[in-house]
Coordinates of C-alpha atoms in Angstrom, one line a residue:
M1 CA -25.5 -7.6 -17.0
E2 CA -22.1 -8.8 -18.1
S3 CA -20.2 -11.4 -16.1
S4 CA -16.5 -11.0 -15.7
T5 CA -16.1 -14.6 -16.7
E6 CA -17.2 -13.7 -20.3
L7 CA -14.3 -11.4 -20.9
N8 CA -11.6 -13.9 -21.9
I9 CA -9.5 -11.8 -24.2
S10 CA -6.1 -12.8 -25.4
L11 CA -3.1 -10.6 -24.5
K12 CA -2.4 -10.3 -28.2
I13 CA -5.8 -8.6 -28.8
M14 CA -5.4 -6.5 -25.5
H15 CA -2.1 -5.2 -26.7
Q16 CA -3.6 -3.9 -30.0
F17 CA -5.6 -1.3 -28.0
E18 CA -4.9 1.5 -25.6
A19 CA -7.1 3.0 -22.9
V20 CA -7.8 6.7 -22.4
I21 CA -8.9 7.5 -18.9
G22 CA -9.9 10.7 -17.2
L23 CA -10.9 10.9 -13.5
E24 CA -13.2 13.2 -11.7
V25 CA -12.5 13.3 -8.0
H26 CA -14.9 14.9 -5.5
I27 CA -13.3 15.9 -2.2
Q28 CA -15.5 16.6 0.8
L29 CA -13.8 19.4 2.7
L30 CA -13.1 19.3 6.5
T31 CA -15.0 22.5 7.3
E32 CA -17.3 22.9 10.3
S33 CA -20.1 24.5 8.3
K34 CA -21.5 24.1 4.8
A35 CA -20.4 25.8 1.6
Y36 CA -23.1 28.5 1.5
S37 CA -24.7 28.4 4.9
S38 CA -23.8 28.1 8.6
D39 CA -25.4 24.6 8.9
P40 CA -23.0 22.1 10.5
T41 CA -21.2 19.4 8.4
E42 CA -20.8 16.9 11.2
Y43 CA -21.2 13.4 10.0
G44 CA -23.6 11.0 11.6
G45 CA -26.4 13.3 12.9
M46 CA -30.0 12.3 13.0
P47 CA -31.6 12.7 9.5
N48 CA -32.6 16.2 8.5
T49 CA -31.2 17.9 11.6
H50 CA -28.2 19.7 10.0
I51 CA -30.4 21.9 7.8
S52 CA -31.9 25.4 7.8
P53 CA -34.0 27.6 5.4
V54 CA -30.9 28.3 3.4
T55 CA -30.0 24.7 2.8
L56 CA -33.7 24.0 2.0
G57 CA -33.8 26.8 -0.5
H58 CA -36.7 28.6 1.0
P59 CA -37.9 31.7 -0.8
G60 CA -36.1 34.9 0.4
T61 CA -33.0 33.1 1.7
L62 CA -29.6 34.0 0.4
P63 CA -26.4 31.9 0.3
F64 CA -23.1 33.2 1.6
L65 CA -19.7 31.8 0.9
N66 CA -17.6 29.9 3.5
K67 CA -14.2 31.5 3.7
K68 CA -12.5 28.2 4.7
V69 CA -13.7 26.6 1.5
V70 CA -11.8 29.2 -0.5
E71 CA -8.7 28.7 1.5
F72 CA -8.8 24.9 1.1
A73 CA -9.3 25.3 -2.7
V74 CA -6.4 27.7 -3.0
K75 CA -4.1 25.4 -0.9
L76 CA -4.9 22.4 -3.2
G77 CA -4.4 24.5 -6.3
L78 CA -1.0 25.7 -5.0
A79 CA 0.0 22.2 -4.1
C80 CA -0.8 21.0 -7.6
G81 CA 0.9 23.9 -9.3
C82 CA -2.4 25.3 -10.7
E83 CA -3.1 28.8 -11.9
I84 CA -5.4 30.5 -9.3
T85 CA -8.3 32.3 -10.9
R86 CA -8.5 35.8 -9.4
F87 CA -12.1 36.7 -10.5
N88 CA -14.5 33.9 -9.6
Q89 CA -18.1 33.7 -10.5
F90 CA -20.5 31.1 -9.2
A91 CA -23.1 29.4 -11.3
R92 CA -26.3 27.5 -11.0
K93 CA -26.3 24.0 -12.4
N94 CA -29.9 23.1 -12.9
Y95 CA -31.1 19.5 -12.8
F96 CA -33.7 17.6 -10.8
Y97 CA -32.7 15.5 -7.9
A98 CA -35.1 14.7 -5.1
D99 CA -32.2 15.2 -2.6
L100 CA -31.3 18.7 -3.9
P101 CA -34.0 20.9 -2.4
K102 CA -33.2 24.1 -4.3
G103 CA -33.5 22.3 -7.7
Y104 CA -30.0 23.5 -8.6
Q105 CA -26.5 23.2 -7.4
I106 CA -24.3 26.2 -6.7
T107 CA -21.0 25.4 -8.5
Q108 CA -18.5 27.0 -10.8
D109 CA -18.7 26.9 -14.6
T110 CA -16.7 29.4 -16.6
T111 CA -14.3 30.5 -13.8
P112 CA -13.1 27.4 -11.9
I113 CA -11.0 28.6 -9.0
C114 CA -7.9 26.5 -10.2
T115 CA -6.9 25.7 -13.7
G116 CA -4.0 23.6 -15.1
G117 CA -1.6 22.0 -12.7
T118 CA -0.5 18.3 -12.3
I119 CA -0.5 15.3 -10.1
S120 CA 2.8 13.4 -10.2
I121 CA 2.6 9.6 -10.0
K122 CA 5.2 6.8 -9.9
T123 CA 5.0 4.2 -12.7
E124 CA 7.1 1.2 -13.6
N125 CA 8.7 3.4 -16.2
G126 CA 9.5 6.2 -13.8
D127 CA 7.7 9.4 -12.6
R128 CA 4.9 10.8 -14.7
S129 CA 2.8 13.9 -14.4
I130 CA -0.9 13.8 -15.1
N131 CA -2.2 17.2 -16.2
L132 CA -5.3 18.6 -14.6
T133 CA -8.1 20.5 -16.4
R134 CA -9.6 22.3 -13.4
I135 CA -10.4 22.3 -9.8
H136 CA -13.7 24.0 -8.9
L137 CA -15.9 24.6 -5.9
E138 CA -19.4 23.2 -5.5
E139 CA -21.9 21.8 -3.0
D140 CA -23.0 18.3 -2.3
A141 CA -26.5 16.9 -2.6
G142 CA -28.5 15.1 0.1
K143 CA -28.9 11.4 0.3
S144 CA -31.8 9.2 -1.0
I145 CA -32.4 6.1 1.1
H146 CA -34.2 3.3 -0.8
D147 CA -33.9 0.3 1.5
Q148 CA -35.9 1.4 4.6
L149 CA -39.5 1.1 3.2
P150 CA -40.7 -1.3 0.5
D151 CA -42.5 1.2 -1.7
E152 CA -41.1 4.6 -0.7
S153 CA -37.7 6.4 -0.7
L154 CA -36.6 8.6 2.2
I155 CA -34.6 11.8 2.0
D156 CA -31.8 12.9 4.4
L157 CA -30.7 16.5 3.6
N158 CA -27.9 16.7 6.2
R159 CA -25.3 16.3 3.4
A160 CA -27.0 18.9 1.1
G161 CA -24.7 21.9 0.9
V162 CA -21.6 20.2 2.3
P163 CA -18.6 21.8 0.5
L164 CA -16.8 19.9 -2.3
L165 CA -13.8 20.4 -4.5
E166 CA -13.9 18.6 -7.8
I167 CA -10.6 17.8 -9.5
V168 CA -10.9 17.0 -13.2
S169 CA -7.9 15.3 -14.8
E170 CA -7.1 15.5 -18.5
P171 CA -7.7 12.1 -20.3
E172 CA -4.1 11.1 -19.9
I173 CA -4.2 8.1 -17.6
K174 CA -3.3 5.0 -19.5
S175 CA -4.1 2.1 -17.2
S176 CA -5.9 1.0 -14.1
E177 CA -2.6 0.9 -12.3
E178 CA -1.9 4.6 -13.2
A179 CA -5.4 5.5 -12.0
Y180 CA -4.7 3.7 -8.7
Q181 CA -1.4 5.6 -8.3
Y182 CA -3.2 8.9 -9.2
L183 CA -5.9 8.5 -6.6
T184 CA -3.4 7.4 -4.0
E185 CA -1.4 10.6 -4.6
V186 CA -4.6 12.7 -4.4
R187 CA -5.6 11.1 -1.2
K188 CA -2.2 11.6 0.3
L189 CA -2.1 15.2 -0.8
V190 CA -5.5 16.2 0.7
R191 CA -4.5 14.5 3.9
Y192 CA -1.2 16.4 4.1
L193 CA -3.1 19.6 3.5
E194 CA -5.6 18.6 6.1
I195 CA -8.5 19.6 3.9
C196 CA -10.1 16.2 3.7
D197 CA -9.8 12.9 5.5
G198 CA -9.6 11.0 2.2
N199 CA -11.9 8.1 3.3
M200 CA -13.5 6.8 0.2
E201 CA -15.5 4.2 2.2
E202 CA -17.3 7.0 4.0
G203 CA -17.8 9.0 0.8
S204 CA -15.5 11.9 1.7
L205 CA -13.5 11.1 -1.4
R206 CA -15.4 10.0 -4.4
C207 CA -14.3 9.2 -7.9
D208 CA -16.0 8.9 -11.3
A209 CA -13.9 7.3 -14.1
N210 CA -14.3 8.2 -17.8
I211 CA -13.0 5.4 -19.9
S212 CA -12.6 4.7 -23.6
V213 CA -10.4 2.5 -25.7
R214 CA -9.0 2.8 -29.2
P215 CA -6.7 0.9 -31.5
I216 CA -3.0 1.8 -31.0
G217 CA -2.0 4.5 -33.4
Q218 CA -5.6 5.9 -33.8
I219 CA -5.8 9.6 -33.0
E220 CA -9.6 9.8 -32.7
L221 CA -10.9 9.0 -29.2
G222 CA -13.2 6.1 -28.7
K223 CA -16.7 6.5 -27.2
K224 CA -16.5 7.4 -23.5
V225 CA -18.2 5.5 -20.7
E226 CA -18.5 7.0 -17.2
V227 CA -18.3 4.6 -14.3
K228 CA -19.7 5.8 -10.9
N229 CA -20.3 4.4 -7.4
M230 CA -16.9 3.1 -6.5
N231 CA -16.1 3.1 -2.7
S232 CA -12.4 2.3 -2.7
I233 CA -9.3 3.0 -4.7
R234 CA -8.9 -0.7 -5.3
N235 CA -12.5 -0.9 -6.7
V236 CA -11.7 2.0 -9.1
Q237 CA -8.8 0.0 -10.3
R238 CA -11.0 -3.2 -10.7
A239 CA -13.8 -1.3 -12.5
I240 CA -11.4 0.2 -15.0
E241 CA -9.7 -3.1 -15.6
Y242 CA -13.1 -4.7 -16.3
E243 CA -14.4 -1.8 -18.4
I244 CA -11.3 -1.8 -20.7
K245 CA -11.7 -5.5 -21.3
R246 CA -15.5 -5.1 -21.9
Q247 CA -15.1 -2.4 -24.4
I248 CA -12.3 -4.2 -26.3
A249 CA -14.4 -7.4 -26.4
A250 CA -17.4 -5.5 -27.7
I251 CA -15.3 -3.8 -30.5
E252 CA -13.9 -7.2 -31.5
K253 CA -17.4 -8.6 -31.8
G254 CA -18.4 -5.6 -34.0
E255 CA -20.6 -4.1 -31.4
I256 CA -21.1 -0.4 -30.8
I257 CA -19.9 1.1 -27.5
N258 CA -22.8 3.0 -26.0
V259 CA -22.1 6.4 -24.5
E260 CA -23.5 5.8 -21.0
T261 CA -23.2 5.9 -17.3
R262 CA -22.4 2.6 -15.6
S263 CA -22.0 1.4 -12.0
F264 CA -19.6 -1.1 -10.5
D265 CA -20.7 -4.2 -8.7
A266 CA -17.8 -4.9 -6.3
V267 CA -19.1 -8.4 -5.5
K268 CA -19.3 -9.6 -9.1
G269 CA -16.4 -7.5 -10.2
N270 CA -18.2 -6.1 -13.3
T271 CA -19.9 -2.9 -14.4
F272 CA -23.5 -2.5 -15.5
S273 CA -25.5 0.1 -17.3
M274 CA -27.4 2.8 -15.3
R275 CA -28.5 5.3 -17.9
S276 CA -27.7 6.6 -21.4
K277 CA -25.7 9.8 -21.7
E278 CA -27.7 10.9 -24.6
M279 CA -30.7 11.1 -22.2
A280 CA -28.8 13.4 -19.8
N281 CA -30.5 16.7 -19.1
D282 CA -28.9 20.0 -20.2
Y283 CA -27.6 21.5 -17.0
R284 CA -28.4 25.0 -18.2
Y285 CA -25.6 26.8 -16.4
F286 CA -26.1 30.5 -15.7
P287 CA -24.4 32.9 -13.2
E288 CA -25.7 32.6 -9.6
P289 CA -27.5 35.9 -9.1
D290 CA -27.5 35.7 -5.3
M291 CA -23.8 35.6 -4.9
T292 CA -21.3 38.3 -5.7
P293 CA -18.1 37.3 -7.5
L294 CA -15.1 36.2 -5.4
L295 CA -11.9 38.3 -5.9
I296 CA -8.6 36.7 -4.8
S297 CA -5.8 39.2 -4.2
D298 CA -2.0 38.8 -4.4
E299 CA -1.9 39.4 -0.6
Y300 CA -4.3 36.6 0.1
L301 CA -2.4 34.2 -2.2
L302 CA 0.8 35.0 -0.4
R303 CA -0.8 34.5 3.0
V304 CA -2.1 31.1 2.0
K305 CA 1.2 30.1 0.4
N306 CA 3.1 31.0 3.6
D307 CA 0.7 28.8 5.6
M308 CA 1.3 25.7 3.4
P309 CA 2.6 22.6 5.2
P310 CA 5.4 20.5 3.7
L311 CA 4.1 18.3 0.9
P312 CA 4.9 14.6 0.3
Q313 CA 6.7 15.2 -3.0
Q314 CA 8.9 17.9 -1.4
L315 CA 9.7 15.6 1.6
F316 CA 10.4 12.6 -0.7
K317 CA 13.0 14.7 -2.6
K318 CA 14.5 15.9 0.6
Y319 CA 14.9 12.4 2.0
T320 CA 16.3 10.9 -1.1
G321 CA 18.5 13.9 -1.9
D322 CA 19.6 15.8 1.2
L323 CA 19.4 12.8 3.6
G324 CA 20.6 10.1 1.2
L325 CA 17.8 7.6 1.9
N326 CA 16.7 5.2 -0.7
E327 CA 13.4 5.6 -2.5
Y328 CA 11.7 2.7 -0.6
D329 CA 12.5 4.3 2.8
A330 CA 11.4 7.7 1.6
G331 CA 8.2 6.3 0.3
V332 CA 7.3 4.6 3.6
L333 CA 8.2 7.7 5.6
T334 CA 6.1 10.1 3.4
D335 CA 3.1 7.7 3.2
S336 CA 1.3 9.7 5.8
K337 CA 1.9 13.2 7.1
E338 CA 1.9 12.2 10.7
L339 CA 4.7 9.6 10.1
A340 CA 6.7 12.1 8.2
M341 CA 6.4 14.7 10.9
Y342 CA 7.5 12.2 13.5
F343 CA 10.6 11.5 11.4
E344 CA 11.2 15.3 11.0
E345 CA 11.2 15.6 14.8
M346 CA 13.7 12.8 15.1
I347 CA 16.2 14.1 12.6
V348 CA 16.4 17.5 14.3
L349 CA 18.0 15.6 17.3
C350 CA 20.0 12.9 15.5
K351 CA 22.0 13.0 12.3
N352 CA 22.1 9.3 11.5
Y353 CA 19.1 9.5 9.2
K354 CA 19.2 5.9 8.0
A355 CA 19.2 4.6 11.6
A356 CA 16.3 7.0 12.5
A357 CA 14.4 5.7 9.4
N358 CA 15.1 2.1 10.4
W359 CA 13.7 2.7 13.9
I360 CA 10.4 4.0 12.5
M361 CA 10.1 1.4 9.8
G362 CA 11.0 -1.4 12.2
P363 CA 10.1 -1.3 15.9
V364 CA 7.7 1.7 15.6
K365 CA 5.6 0.3 12.7
S366 CA 5.6 -3.1 14.3
Y367 CA 4.3 -1.7 17.6
L368 CA 1.6 0.3 15.7
N369 CA 0.5 -2.8 13.8
E370 CA 0.5 -5.1 16.8
N371 CA -1.6 -2.7 18.8
A372 CA -3.8 -1.4 16.0
L373 CA -2.7 2.2 16.6
H374 CA -2.1 5.3 14.5
I375 CA 1.2 7.1 14.8
N376 CA -0.7 9.9 16.5
Q377 CA -1.4 7.4 19.3
F378 CA 2.2 6.1 19.6
P379 CA 3.3 6.6 23.3
I380 CA 7.0 7.2 22.7
K381 CA 7.8 10.8 21.8
A382 CA 10.1 11.4 18.9
S383 CA 12.6 13.1 21.2
R384 CA 12.8 10.0 23.4
L385 CA 13.3 7.7 20.4
A386 CA 16.1 10.0 19.3
E387 CA 17.7 9.7 22.7
L388 CA 17.4 5.9 22.5
Q389 CA 19.1 5.9 19.1
D390 CA 21.9 8.1 20.6
L391 CA 22.5 5.5 23.3
V392 CA 23.1 2.9 20.6
E393 CA 25.3 5.3 18.5
T394 CA 27.5 6.1 21.5
G395 CA 27.8 2.5 22.6
V396 CA 26.0 3.0 25.9
V397 CA 23.6 0.1 25.0
S398 CA 23.6 -2.4 22.2
H399 CA 21.0 -2.2 19.5
T400 CA 19.5 -5.5 20.6
V401 CA 19.0 -4.3 24.2
A402 CA 17.6 -1.0 22.9
S403 CA 15.1 -2.6 20.6
Q404 CA 14.1 -5.6 22.7
Q405 CA 14.2 -4.3 26.2
L406 CA 14.4 -0.5 26.4
F407 CA 11.9 0.2 23.6
P408 CA 9.1 -1.7 25.3
E409 CA 9.8 0.0 28.6
L410 CA 9.7 3.4 26.9
A411 CA 6.3 2.5 25.5
L412 CA 5.1 2.0 29.1
K413 CA 6.4 5.2 30.6
D414 CA 7.7 8.6 29.5
S415 CA 11.3 8.6 30.9
D416 CA 14.9 9.2 30.0
P417 CA 16.1 6.0 28.1
K418 CA 19.5 6.1 29.9
T419 CA 17.8 6.3 33.3
I420 CA 15.7 3.2 32.4
A421 CA 18.9 1.4 31.1
Q422 CA 20.6 2.1 34.5
E423 CA 17.6 1.0 36.5
L424 CA 17.5 -2.3 34.6
N425 CA 21.2 -2.7 34.7
L426 CA 21.4 -2.7 30.8
I427 CA 24.3 -0.3 30.3
Q428 CA 26.7 -1.9 27.9
E429 CA 29.9 -3.3 29.5
S430 CA 33.0 -1.9 27.7
D431 CA 35.6 -2.4 30.5
S432 CA 38.3 -4.7 29.2
G433 CA 38.9 -6.3 32.5
A434 CA 35.3 -7.3 33.0
L435 CA 35.0 -8.5 29.4
D436 CA 38.1 -10.6 29.7
A437 CA 36.5 -12.6 32.5
Y438 CA 33.4 -13.2 30.2
V439 CA 35.7 -14.3 27.4
Q440 CA 37.7 -16.7 29.5
E441 CA 34.5 -18.3 30.9
A442 CA 33.2 -18.8 27.3
L443 CA 36.4 -20.4 26.1
N444 CA 36.6 -22.6 29.1
K445 CA 33.2 -23.9 28.4
F446 CA 34.2 -25.2 25.0
P447 CA 37.8 -26.4 25.1
D448 CA 37.3 -28.8 22.1
K449 CA 35.9 -25.9 20.0
V450 CA 38.8 -23.8 21.0
A451 CA 41.1 -26.4 19.6
E452 CA 39.1 -26.7 16.4
Y453 CA 39.2 -22.9 16.0
R454 CA 43.0 -22.9 16.4
S455 CA 43.3 -25.7 13.8
G456 CA 41.6 -23.4 11.2
K457 CA 37.8 -23.5 11.8
T458 CA 37.5 -19.7 12.2
G459 CA 33.8 -19.9 11.6
L460 CA 33.4 -20.9 15.3
L461 CA 34.0 -17.2 16.3
G462 CA 30.2 -16.7 16.4
L463 CA 29.8 -19.5 18.9
F464 CA 32.1 -17.9 21.4
M465 CA 30.6 -14.4 20.8
G466 CA 27.2 -15.8 21.4
E467 CA 28.3 -17.3 24.7
V468 CA 30.0 -14.1 25.8
M469 CA 26.7 -12.2 25.1
K470 CA 24.8 -14.9 27.0
I471 CA 27.1 -14.8 30.1
S472 CA 27.1 -10.9 30.1
K473 CA 23.3 -10.9 29.7
G474 CA 23.6 -8.9 26.5
K475 CA 25.6 -6.2 28.2
A476 CA 29.0 -6.8 26.5
D477 CA 30.1 -4.3 23.9
P478 CA 30.1 -6.5 20.8
K479 CA 32.9 -4.7 19.1
I480 CA 35.3 -4.8 22.0
A481 CA 34.2 -8.3 23.0
S482 CA 34.9 -9.6 19.5
E483 CA 38.4 -8.2 19.5
L484 CA 39.1 -9.8 22.9
V485 CA 37.7 -13.2 21.8
K486 CA 39.9 -13.2 18.7
K487 CA 42.9 -12.2 20.8
A488 CA 42.3 -15.0 23.4
L489 CA 41.8 -17.6 20.7
E490 CA 45.0 -16.7 18.9
Q491 CA 47.0 -17.2 22.1
E492 CA 48.3 -20.8 22.3

């Protein structure tokens, strides 16, 4: 087993090679039943309780296709700009796993439901599109448990038959950072589509990385190594970084890169060999005789297309283009669908888009972080926050009062912000007569500073404004008060 401390390679040598990376991402779909049976997919049940004769592959049982699985596959394909296959055949992928009771996996071979398409990522050199090879339907295997008994393995078949989509990228990813961005976009996309929760830690999004290196300028690909068993996007990045260095170090030593499957040790930060690829069994694909082909019509495609939610890339372009926000703001707002939809509700009611974005990225996100809440649990409705912003825009309350006093009150009760402001006596004072009294009181408190200001130290204006705001308990209209302070100071 290699140690990451052994891979001390100079940047000069690293820059003589380039990585070629392709990712295979398995997406566990949020359906209530399995891909080819009515067994539940609910997570966390007692072992071997979400099964039936169909899942167990008993003689005489027949699989039947889950319609929701098809809909989710088509949605993902449309979101990625794929070509949707109209005539779909299913196949049996034959191999022995103790946790696959039928002895084969029902998948797709010659007719993947989606072909082509792209995933767009952001790199330090700008936007880049990673081409996809295919997206196909298949079912998951069960789970082998090796740590319960000293000499025996246990099998839990609850997961067997759970529906998956596999996205296979072209070998176009050039670095661990690009792989990180790619997986982040895939996760964001499936969450927007609400077809998968995207949690790698729970296994609902799994990734295998195919990695090779070659000298820069060489056309022929290097020997490919597949790395499995990575439970976070960050660990995929770490595994790729390690594997690139390991392969370059081996080539520099004159060693041969073995075509093999490796696993990643997240604690040690290195990969280690699991099995040789040359020993892999031939899967012996052949058409699944128990399932009729799936035909997708134009009418069905149109119906699914019309039911598509807004997608992160579309919203990002809308926010940076139509709304004039900067890329950072747009990126934060589109990071999750729920946050973007909250912002969408706000901008229907208020047209100062930058101010609306600032409310969400400032007070709202701070509140969520401090209380460990998701935006779906945020107590202030988007319409109420829009009303609060309008109070600031129209000068009814100051931004300071709105953010520091009204915002916390709104989080406690669902009420009209203006009513709360009136109850707490927070309505901004804009009457010149009342403000004149605050200004004179402030100036009378610092006669020596008044003299200094009139002798040329105009930087003292902030001192007087701060005192006016203090005397008025934050209710003075800053714009009007500032004008009155200047006017009073200029009078000898």
